[in-house]
Amino acid sequence: MPVTLSSPDIQPIDPVEFSANWGLAAIGADKALQRGLTGAGVRVGVVDGSMQLSHPEFSGRADVFQFDDVDDGNHGTHVGGIIGAAQDGTGMQGVAPGVLLSSIRVFRASNGYHLGNQQTADGYDAAIAAGIRLFNNSWGSITDIRELPGVSDVRSEVGTAALEAYRRAVSADAVLVWSAGNNHFPDPLPQPALPYFFPELESNWVAVASVNQALELSSFSNACGVAARWCISAPGSDIYSTWTTDAYYTESGTSMAAPHVTGSLAIAKQMFPNASGSELTRIAFQTATDLGAPGIDEIYGWGLLNLGNIVDMIEPETASFFANAAWSRFSTLQHVAAAIPQDDTGSAVFAGDQAAAFTSFWPLEGKGDGIALAGEDDGPHPRVWVGALYGASHLGAAPDNPGAESETTAALLGVDLIATDTERFGIAAGYSRTDLTSDVPGDDADEDGYHLLAYGHWKSDGWFAAGVGQAAYFDQSITRSNISGAQGTSLTPVGASSPATWAGELDGRFGREWISNGYEVAPYVAAAIRWQDTAVFEETGAGIFSLSVQSSNFGQFEIGPGVRFRSPEIQFESLVARASFDAGYSYLAGDRDYLTYAKLLGTSIEGTTAEVGEHILRIGADLKVTGNDGNTSGIIAYSGLFQENATTQTVSASLRQAF
């Protein structure tokens, strides 16, 4: 099911509480809160000094697992508050006010003394065994890694026991977030820089540099340096958060930047419960707002943490272009069907009073019980024909979809196996090319269509019936650049996919024609049914934003009355011409918003088009010119469908030759 973006249980944002920590607005945390995304139920291990979990801001949210916590540490309490202080209208609130907090004590709160590498290893192993998979580490060895030239030096600095525990944690798919350090070094401290020496850790590792309110590197912060590929920046200067006992305090440091990232990853985990640890880290990196030099750089890494972009990843508009693509496939079917006139059986054959009236206008000669134009042979002569069309369609905008335009060209080749004045039956094949563009530049698709058609027309004693059936295969290539959550980031993702679709359509009409003085009026009832089936397909090239689009089945049925007006056939030396005009109404039932499901990291996203109207105005016109011998004819035709939020218009031409 899709992630819930709103809930009746959403707490209104208290502007005073929210603004107490300026970092929340800087990373777009309000977007998460407005959608009820709080990291609810996500378990976070705070590897630090102990936390005052009895602080009112943590009421009811202490995890069942705690490691050697003594409920008295200022540093751990401050860090924990940035991650998950409650949204309760007092003091301040955390990035993810719904998380469960686990204190994993590796420092003595009273003097900041590290309790040892074995304590760290034991804390990690116990937390992993308890099921915790997200860890905040606002600490590290105060050593410039340039003083650690070899891997053995690094191993000695961080401790073999701790290093092996980190490896076990990464193997268990845990994410480890680290503060970069407060020494104004060009590189992070050894722990956040570990993947530089041990690449197997990189996929689940995050180093965090600090920025101030001007969104510049804090004066104290280490830069991302050699860790740029797994480094991000977050607010760390003058951060207001929880403090012992039941108090609040302002602190600065990369220790304050890291928990902004950890809280955001907790929300990402709520949004994408099936995401792996490495996917969560890529979410943080690839949604970050670019800072400094374009792209990933050695100062800010991927850039500024952007929780607002993370939340936007599941906005419906990110999948809406796939719904537009489904709409365009139906439009192509309609264009091709419109290029085959459903009532072209040749010259009218009249009898009795109708014939007498008609002869007062144009010279005719008798044929059995009826009369036809001079030189016209009503025998069954197979005819080969070629046709071409140009179609243009427009889809209106919706709140989650900017709308789209499509253009279709097609070529058709057919044969009238039966062609008399009263019957016509034939088969055809065609190729179509449709180009689809979003009204907001960046998304487009091109589609190759292969069509097989059968068509027929029958009339007797003024009654007539006509129909066109087609089966089509569409090979569509979609390029998607308007990707929700990727705005302003260090990399510009572009998704590419190639859905394959089978589709079909049946069009028919039945009516009665009356002729007076050579003018024909033919009321009728028209109906159409169309369908398409698209298999599951995967998007590539968009990085963490790549979607898996689920299989889809769409069907529509329309029915309604219409009337055709036709002029008499007019002889111009060796040519005979006649014109027709057609108007009708249809009621459209079935799929009108092209609801399409895509999955992002296992989470469902619904994409739709604007809902097209159920009432359709149909307009058509054509001009047919026939050689005096009846063996050669050409038709130029127009067809227009107009409904709320959509139009489809087709101009076609065909040339027939009898042998």
XYZ file of C-alpha atoms in Angstrom:
659
model
C 0.000 0.000 0.000
C 1.167 3.590 -0.536
C 2.805 5.399 2.354
C 0.323 7.573 4.209
C 1.153 11.223 3.570
C -1.523 12.577 5.867
C -3.287 11.359 8.973
C -5.958 12.608 11.358
C -3.375 12.108 14.125
C -0.946 14.675 12.702
C 0.019 17.219 15.329
C -0.037 20.859 14.241
C 3.408 22.422 14.121
C 3.984 24.767 17.040
C 6.037 27.596 15.472
C 7.847 28.424 18.727
C 8.784 24.834 19.482
C 9.730 24.135 15.864
C 11.909 27.229 15.476
C 13.808 26.647 18.744
C 16.273 24.619 16.686
C 16.917 26.543 13.466
C 18.256 23.359 11.912
C 14.763 21.902 11.462
C 13.679 24.569 8.993
C 17.085 24.469 7.272
C 16.660 20.796 6.367
C 12.935 20.994 5.531
C 11.714 18.995 8.531
C 8.353 20.783 8.386
C 7.457 18.784 5.240
C 7.810 15.541 7.152
C 5.747 16.796 10.092
C 3.011 18.106 7.802
C 2.651 14.617 6.371
C 2.689 12.823 9.706
C 6.177 11.396 9.149
C 7.924 11.339 12.523
C 10.064 8.195 12.371
C 7.399 6.493 14.493
C 8.585 3.152 15.785
C 12.045 3.335 14.199
C 14.722 2.266 16.686
C 17.815 4.467 16.952
C 20.958 3.648 18.899
C 22.690 6.698 20.400
C 26.303 5.618 20.873
C 27.510 8.301 23.282
C 27.592 9.153 26.948
C 24.430 8.181 28.750
C 21.098 9.888 28.089
C 18.567 11.262 30.505
C 15.776 9.133 29.124
C 13.504 10.330 31.930
C 13.528 13.798 30.345
C 9.914 14.786 29.485
C 10.913 15.121 25.830
C 11.563 11.350 25.704
C 8.493 10.248 27.642
C 7.258 6.857 26.475
C 9.922 6.492 23.784
C 12.800 4.748 25.504
C 13.630 1.607 23.538
C 13.416 -1.749 25.270
C 17.162 -2.089 24.690
C 19.538 0.119 26.680
C 23.256 -0.542 27.107
C 24.871 0.510 30.386
C 22.824 3.718 30.561
C 22.902 5.684 33.832
C 20.404 8.416 32.859
C 22.645 11.413 33.470
C 24.661 12.444 30.391
C 24.466 15.982 28.984
C 26.126 15.231 25.633
C 24.085 12.104 24.919
C 20.899 13.858 26.043
C 21.585 16.815 23.744
C 22.252 14.503 20.796
C 19.155 12.415 21.538
C 16.972 15.521 21.668
C 18.093 16.623 18.198
C 17.189 13.186 16.890
C 13.881 12.695 18.626
C 12.646 15.193 21.223
C 8.845 15.114 21.382
C 6.484 17.328 19.411
C 4.645 18.418 22.556
C 4.494 22.213 22.353
C 7.243 22.823 24.908
C 10.984 23.440 24.726
C 12.068 22.139 21.338
C 11.431 19.129 19.144
C 13.588 16.639 17.332
C 13.878 15.869 13.660
C 11.988 12.596 14.168
C 9.793 13.014 17.278
C 8.358 9.508 16.985
C 11.538 7.410 17.191
C 12.453 4.955 19.937
C 15.768 5.914 21.526
C 18.342 3.458 22.801
C 21.267 4.744 24.865
C 24.494 2.844 24.196
C 26.960 4.262 26.707
C 30.607 4.254 25.611
C 31.663 7.442 27.464
C 31.587 8.369 31.154
C 29.240 11.327 31.375
C 31.029 13.076 34.234
C 34.352 13.611 32.468
C 33.904 12.471 28.843
C 36.284 9.545 29.368
C 35.982 6.847 26.694
C 35.152 3.545 28.323
C 37.219 1.629 25.784
C 37.094 -0.110 22.436
C 35.796 -3.315 23.972
C 32.896 -1.409 25.562
C 32.132 0.037 22.131
C 32.289 -3.386 20.491
C 30.095 -4.952 23.176
C 27.561 -2.142 22.871
C 27.337 -2.539 19.100
C 27.112 -6.332 19.211
C 24.380 -6.252 21.854
C 22.393 -3.614 19.955
C 22.661 -5.543 16.679
C 21.504 -8.697 18.461
C 18.545 -6.693 19.825
C 17.559 -5.627 16.286
C 18.755 -2.001 16.164
C 20.003 -0.972 12.721
C 20.506 2.808 12.891
C 23.288 4.301 15.017
C 24.381 7.857 15.776
C 28.042 8.359 16.687
C 28.777 11.936 17.741
C 32.342 11.158 18.795
C 35.711 10.040 17.440
C 39.468 9.871 18.003
C 40.901 13.383 17.913
C 43.613 12.519 15.411
C 44.393 13.962 12.013
C 44.267 11.006 9.614
C 47.245 12.474 7.774
C 49.214 11.296 10.812
C 48.018 7.728 10.196
C 49.765 6.781 6.953
C 49.043 3.029 7.051
C 46.105 0.735 7.572
C 47.777 -0.770 10.610
C 48.060 2.691 12.165
C 44.343 3.275 11.610
C 43.463 -0.144 13.051
C 45.512 0.647 16.136
C 43.890 4.077 16.513
C 40.251 2.897 16.349
C 40.865 -0.446 18.058
C 40.647 -3.902 16.551
C 37.684 -4.920 18.715
C 35.686 -1.842 17.713
C 36.627 -2.144 14.032
C 35.481 -5.760 13.894
C 32.208 -4.763 15.604
C 31.664 -2.091 12.951
C 32.242 -4.704 10.256
C 29.701 -7.008 11.887
C 27.227 -4.146 12.099
C 27.614 -3.311 8.408
C 27.315 -7.004 7.541
C 24.029 -6.946 9.473
C 22.952 -4.013 7.253
C 23.128 -1.364 9.967
C 23.760 2.310 9.135
C 26.463 4.116 11.117
C 26.303 7.937 11.182
C 29.443 9.756 12.410
C 30.277 13.360 13.229
C 33.255 14.512 11.163
C 35.048 16.184 14.069
C 35.604 19.699 15.406
C 39.273 20.358 14.646
C 38.950 22.250 11.365
C 40.935 19.490 9.675
C 40.650 19.063 5.876
C 39.511 15.479 6.496
C 37.241 13.806 9.065
C 38.502 11.991 12.151
C 39.565 8.350 11.801
C 36.182 6.741 12.615
C 34.106 8.709 10.064
C 36.952 8.252 7.542
C 37.234 4.470 8.028
C 35.885 3.497 4.548
C 38.876 5.310 3.055
C 41.005 2.563 4.600
C 38.425 -0.238 4.686
C 36.201 0.167 1.562
C 33.866 -2.649 2.602
C 32.314 -0.245 5.136
C 31.430 2.529 2.676
C 27.949 1.394 1.647
C 26.495 1.865 5.145
C 28.669 4.723 6.422
C 27.810 8.414 6.758
C 30.225 11.164 7.825
C 28.679 14.520 8.734
C 30.254 17.978 8.548
C 28.665 21.005 10.244
C 27.269 24.176 8.675
C 26.197 27.412 10.362
C 23.019 29.415 9.788
C 24.557 30.952 6.663
C 24.852 27.355 5.384
C 28.622 27.629 5.273
C 31.076 25.226 6.876
C 31.192 25.938 10.596
C 34.479 27.471 11.745
C 35.227 24.433 13.908
C 34.119 21.688 11.528
C 36.356 19.232 9.788
C 35.715 19.110 6.053
C 34.582 16.004 4.207
C 37.965 15.563 2.498
C 38.792 11.957 1.662
C 35.316 10.927 2.861
C 33.487 13.096 0.307
C 31.754 10.096 -1.317
C 30.068 9.158 1.969
C 29.894 12.613 3.569
C 27.049 15.083 3.978
C 26.619 18.420 5.771
C 23.997 19.408 8.349
C 23.274 22.196 10.870
C 25.685 22.054 13.815
C 26.277 25.624 15.029
C 24.241 26.951 17.968
C 21.794 24.079 18.206
C 19.212 24.195 20.997
C 18.308 20.803 22.460
C 17.611 18.795 25.591
C 19.919 18.859 28.621
C 20.018 17.366 32.088
C 18.099 17.654 34.314
C 14.821 18.218 32.390
C 16.460 21.297 30.865
C 17.573 22.664 27.465
C 20.855 24.101 26.274
C 22.590 25.459 23.151
C 25.660 23.608 21.880
C 27.791 23.663 18.716
C 29.716 20.899 17.008
C 29.603 18.202 14.396
C 28.155 16.224 17.310
C 25.008 18.312 16.723
C 25.119 17.941 12.927
C 25.186 14.127 12.906
C 21.862 13.640 14.771
C 20.055 15.797 12.193
C 21.098 13.164 9.654
C 20.240 10.243 11.929
C 16.741 11.629 12.592
C 16.214 12.135 8.866
C 17.287 8.562 8.147
C 14.745 7.385 10.728
C 12.036 9.167 8.740
C 13.405 7.668 5.531
C 13.164 4.251 7.190
C 9.530 4.938 8.083
C 8.847 5.904 4.466
C 10.769 2.954 3.028
C 10.555 0.111 5.561
C 11.954 -2.359 3.034
C 15.008 -0.254 2.167
C 18.412 -1.695 2.974
C 20.983 0.218 4.968
C 22.982 1.091 1.879
C 19.808 2.369 0.200
C 19.068 4.592 3.196
C 22.502 6.189 2.991
C 22.031 6.793 -0.743
C 18.699 8.447 0.008
C 20.433 10.952 2.284
C 23.224 11.620 -0.197
C 21.253 11.832 -3.439
C 18.576 14.133 -1.989
C 21.073 16.565 -0.435
C 21.136 20.148 -1.700
C 24.392 20.897 -3.496
C 26.709 23.284 -1.630
C 30.097 24.692 -2.564
C 31.639 23.524 -5.821
C 29.126 21.838 -8.159
C 28.741 18.158 -7.455
C 30.330 16.128 -4.687
C 33.189 18.161 -3.213
C 35.799 17.851 -0.470
C 34.241 20.535 1.739
C 30.541 19.663 1.929
C 30.513 16.195 0.367
C 27.093 15.642 -1.201
C 25.852 18.940 0.222
C 23.251 20.000 2.766
C 20.943 17.369 4.232
C 17.471 17.923 2.744
C 14.719 16.068 4.591
C 12.156 17.930 2.499
C 13.578 16.277 -0.620
C 13.468 12.883 1.092
C 9.775 13.347 1.853
C 9.115 14.477 -1.723
C 10.476 11.197 -3.089
C 7.037 9.599 -2.706
C 5.005 12.495 -4.050
C 2.475 11.275 -6.657
C 3.816 13.519 -9.427
C 7.037 11.483 -9.521
C 5.032 8.627 -11.101
C 2.505 10.709 -13.019
C 4.340 10.680 -16.337
C 3.869 6.918 -16.538
C 0.117 7.555 -16.332
C 0.503 10.130 -19.116
C 2.244 7.463 -21.194
C -0.751 5.152 -20.789
C -3.066 7.972 -21.905
C -0.933 8.538 -25.003
C -1.206 4.877 -26.022
C -4.993 5.107 -26.123
C -4.687 8.346 -28.106
C -2.565 6.530 -30.689
C -5.209 3.846 -31.060
C -7.826 6.542 -31.669
C -5.679 8.311 -34.257
C -5.159 5.120 -36.252
C -8.823 4.104 -36.087
C -9.862 7.569 -37.289
C -7.720 7.168 -40.413
C -9.974 4.400 -41.734
C -13.406 5.767 -42.787
C -16.063 3.398 -41.502
C -18.615 4.105 -44.259
C -16.629 4.232 -47.499
C -18.448 1.699 -49.654
C -18.287 3.661 -52.869
C -21.081 5.566 -54.583
C -24.575 5.501 -53.199
C -27.062 3.211 -54.939
C -30.607 4.528 -55.011
C -33.991 3.365 -56.172
C -37.458 4.679 -56.815
C -38.325 8.252 -55.875
C -34.882 8.888 -54.401
C -33.274 8.046 -57.711
C -35.693 10.218 -59.650
C -35.008 13.154 -57.380
C -31.271 12.662 -57.654
C -31.245 12.503 -61.461
C -32.636 16.002 -61.609
C -29.253 17.154 -60.320
C -26.628 14.805 -61.812
C -26.538 12.458 -64.860
C -26.842 8.819 -63.836
C -27.443 5.630 -65.741
C -29.513 2.677 -64.634
C -28.130 -0.528 -63.121
C -30.696 -3.186 -62.460
C -33.088 -2.119 -59.730
C -30.990 0.914 -58.851
C -28.842 3.519 -60.472
C -25.230 4.569 -59.998
C -22.812 7.096 -61.401
C -21.807 6.576 -64.972
C -18.785 4.356 -65.264
C -19.102 3.020 -61.668
C -18.915 -0.764 -61.449
C -20.546 -2.186 -58.357
C -18.849 -5.530 -58.732
C -16.440 -6.829 -56.049
C -13.048 -5.479 -57.044
C -10.224 -5.825 -54.458
C -8.458 -2.510 -53.921
C -5.045 -1.772 -52.472
C -4.665 1.449 -50.520
C -2.089 3.443 -48.656
C -2.723 6.022 -45.996
C -0.948 8.456 -43.711
C -2.038 10.472 -40.690
C -0.964 13.164 -38.308
C -2.535 13.335 -34.868
C -2.189 15.748 -31.966
C -3.532 15.160 -28.457
C -3.574 17.303 -25.338
C -3.964 16.206 -21.725
C -4.839 18.831 -19.129
C -3.012 19.427 -15.862
C -3.951 18.119 -12.422
C -2.631 18.954 -8.935
C -0.120 16.086 -9.161
C 0.417 16.129 -12.933
C 1.423 19.048 -15.165
C -0.324 17.580 -18.216
C 1.142 16.491 -21.524
C 1.058 16.798 -25.299
C 1.493 14.038 -27.864
C 2.037 13.992 -31.610
C 1.486 10.902 -33.725
C 2.382 10.113 -37.316
C 1.477 6.828 -38.960
C 1.575 5.020 -42.280
C -0.962 2.364 -43.258
C -1.149 -0.213 -46.033
C -4.325 -2.148 -46.668
C -6.387 -4.103 -49.108
C -10.145 -4.022 -49.629
C -10.855 -7.704 -50.123
C -14.487 -6.908 -50.863
C -15.486 -3.528 -52.287
C -18.994 -3.074 -53.688
C -21.635 -0.401 -53.405
C -23.182 -2.255 -50.462
C -20.318 -4.113 -48.807
C -16.749 -3.503 -47.939
C -14.283 -5.620 -45.987
C -10.541 -5.288 -45.716
C -7.404 -5.735 -43.698
C -4.515 -3.367 -43.051
C -1.206 -3.041 -41.259
C 0.454 0.094 -40.029
C 3.318 1.682 -38.158
C 2.902 4.652 -35.836
C 5.334 6.952 -34.074
C 4.151 8.948 -31.059
C 6.177 11.593 -29.253
C 4.941 12.528 -25.782
C 6.158 15.532 -23.808
C 5.256 16.833 -20.381
C 3.977 20.385 -20.093
C 6.898 20.870 -17.694
C 10.092 20.205 -19.690
C 12.137 17.229 -18.634
C 9.874 14.224 -19.142
C 9.302 12.777 -22.598
C 8.615 9.505 -24.349
C 8.703 8.123 -27.838
C 6.662 5.172 -28.925
C 6.819 2.777 -31.854
C 3.461 1.184 -32.591
C 2.718 -1.792 -34.821
C -0.909 -2.196 -35.859
C -3.035 -4.895 -37.499
C -6.551 -3.876 -38.514
C -9.721 -5.281 -39.999
C -12.572 -3.097 -41.160
C -15.924 -3.465 -42.813
C -19.119 -1.719 -43.886
C -22.521 -2.987 -44.896
C -25.697 -1.227 -46.007
C -29.091 -2.349 -47.265
C -32.395 -0.550 -47.755
C -31.002 2.537 -46.054
C -29.634 0.729 -42.991
C -25.910 0.555 -42.447
C -23.332 -0.870 -40.052
C -19.607 -0.207 -39.958
C -16.685 -1.236 -37.788
C -12.934 -1.143 -37.320
C -10.928 -3.499 -35.134
C -7.263 -3.258 -34.379
C -4.607 -4.972 -32.334
C -1.415 -3.075 -31.544
C 1.936 -3.569 -29.893
C 3.650 -0.504 -28.453
C 7.358 -0.278 -27.681
C 7.711 2.914 -25.673
C 10.890 4.581 -24.382
C 10.387 6.959 -21.446
C 12.886 9.497 -20.145
C 12.118 11.075 -16.776
C 14.019 14.116 -15.469
C 11.295 15.683 -13.298
C 12.071 13.486 -10.307
C 10.536 14.410 -6.972
C 13.206 14.759 -4.316
C 16.040 15.455 -6.734
C 15.727 19.234 -6.900
C 18.992 21.132 -6.451
C 21.056 18.029 -5.750
C 24.695 17.292 -6.534
C 23.799 14.848 -9.299
C 21.028 15.188 -11.877
C 19.267 11.838 -12.131
C 17.582 10.855 -15.385
C 15.429 7.748 -15.417
C 15.045 5.598 -18.525
C 12.543 2.809 -19.056
C 11.006 0.844 -21.915
C 7.503 -0.466 -21.247
C 5.973 -2.948 -23.673
C 2.210 -2.840 -24.186
C -0.388 -4.868 -26.038
C -3.518 -2.920 -26.863
C -6.633 -3.149 -28.928
C -9.736 -1.271 -29.965
C -13.108 -2.042 -31.546
C -15.162 0.795 -33.057
C -18.559 0.414 -34.589
C -21.675 2.298 -35.599
C -25.174 1.339 -36.713
C -27.730 3.644 -38.266
C -30.188 4.613 -40.983
C -29.615 6.955 -43.908
C -32.144 9.139 -45.693
C -31.481 10.883 -48.994
C -33.325 13.868 -50.378
C -32.309 15.728 -53.519
C -28.960 13.973 -53.332
C -28.233 15.085 -49.760
C -27.797 12.368 -47.209
C -28.626 12.482 -43.487
C -27.654 9.428 -41.480
C -28.313 9.266 -37.734
C -26.513 6.444 -35.956
C -25.405 5.006 -32.649
C -21.646 4.569 -32.205
C -19.769 2.483 -29.657
C -16.115 1.767 -28.957
C -14.157 -0.384 -26.580
C -10.409 -0.209 -26.072
C -7.930 -1.812 -23.715
C -4.223 -2.056 -22.987
C -1.999 -4.321 -20.900
C 1.499 -3.290 -19.851
C 3.909 -5.637 -18.086
C 6.072 -4.705 -15.096
C 9.098 -2.671 -16.116
C 12.114 -1.241 -14.325
C 13.632 2.199 -14.592
C 17.389 2.628 -14.789
C 19.744 5.590 -14.568
C 17.954 7.526 -11.815
C 20.058 6.180 -8.966
C 18.146 5.812 -5.716
C 15.107 7.401 -7.408
C 14.698 4.596 -9.978
C 11.144 3.267 -9.983
C 9.699 -0.158 -10.606
C 6.418 0.354 -12.450
C 3.793 -2.268 -11.801
C 1.786 -4.018 -14.483
C -1.311 -2.112 -15.554
C -4.563 -2.909 -17.310
C -6.786 -0.144 -18.619
C -10.116 -0.382 -20.357
C -12.637 2.106 -21.688
C -16.085 1.864 -23.231
C -17.962 4.652 -24.936
C -21.349 4.873 -26.573
C -23.537 7.618 -27.953
C -25.554 8.991 -30.854
C -24.350 10.891 -33.883
C -25.421 12.086 -37.280
C -23.620 12.228 -40.630
C -24.400 14.775 -43.337
C -23.211 14.096 -46.882
C -23.333 16.184 -50.019
C -24.336 14.864 -53.433
C -21.586 13.474 -55.624
C -20.418 16.145 -57.988
C -18.828 15.392 -61.378
C -15.785 17.448 -62.412
C -14.747 16.227 -65.839
C -13.008 12.932 -65.027
C -13.466 13.187 -61.229
C -16.349 12.686 -58.807
C -16.265 14.384 -55.404
C -18.400 14.293 -52.313
C -18.022 15.783 -48.832
C -19.227 14.558 -45.431
C -19.599 16.100 -42.015
C -20.111 14.120 -38.841
C -21.076 15.177 -35.296
C -21.823 13.066 -32.275
C -21.755 12.602 -28.540
C -20.317 9.729 -26.503
C -20.439 8.820 -22.872
C -17.101 7.418 -21.695
C -16.912 4.777 -18.967
C -13.961 2.918 -17.510
C -10.462 4.135 -16.700
C -10.356 7.886 -17.052
C -7.424 8.840 -14.775
C -4.975 6.068 -15.796
C -4.057 5.179 -12.208
C -0.530 3.748 -12.329
C 1.351 2.164 -9.444
C 5.097 2.470 -9.157
C 7.348 1.239 -6.384
C 10.313 3.075 -4.936
C 12.395 0.860 -2.669
C 9.326 -1.285 -2.101
C 7.009 1.616 -1.239
C 4.031 2.174 -3.531
C 3.410 5.503 -5.254
C 0.204 6.269 -7.139
C 0.491 8.303 -10.335
C -2.560 9.555 -12.212
C -3.455 11.883 -15.019
C -6.043 14.589 -14.754
C -9.356 12.752 -14.957
C -10.562 13.044 -18.529
C -14.200 13.931 -18.983
C -16.936 11.339 -19.338
C -18.719 13.420 -21.993
C -17.141 13.496 -25.470
C -18.013 15.706 -28.419
C -17.074 14.005 -31.709
C -16.531 16.027 -34.887
C -15.536 14.613 -38.249
C -15.299 15.693 -41.874
C -13.927 14.193 -45.060
C -13.627 14.834 -48.762
C -13.590 11.895 -51.162
C -12.504 12.233 -54.794
C -12.982 9.299 -57.201
C -11.798 8.828 -60.750
C -14.527 8.612 -63.366
C -13.692 4.962 -63.948
C -14.212 4.213 -60.249
C -10.839 2.481 -59.915
C -8.918 5.230 -58.135
C -10.060 7.260 -55.146
C -8.580 9.444 -52.470
C -9.893 10.654 -49.116
C -8.772 13.509 -46.897
C -10.363 13.331 -43.453
C -10.438 15.105 -40.101
C -11.548 13.671 -36.749
C -11.752 15.497 -33.439
C -12.615 14.271 -29.931
C -13.188 16.961 -27.301
C -13.740 16.275 -23.621
C -12.849 17.809 -20.291
C -9.061 17.813 -19.803
C -8.323 16.112 -23.143
C -8.536 16.566 -26.897
C -7.578 14.224 -29.716
C -7.450 15.470 -33.313
C -6.453 13.558 -36.435
C -5.875 14.536 -40.057
C -5.492 11.651 -42.485
C -5.209 10.987 -46.198
C -5.531 7.761 -48.176
C -5.302 6.669 -51.793
C -7.064 3.549 -53.141
C -6.482 1.751 -56.387
C -8.579 -1.081 -57.827
C -7.055 -3.690 -60.143
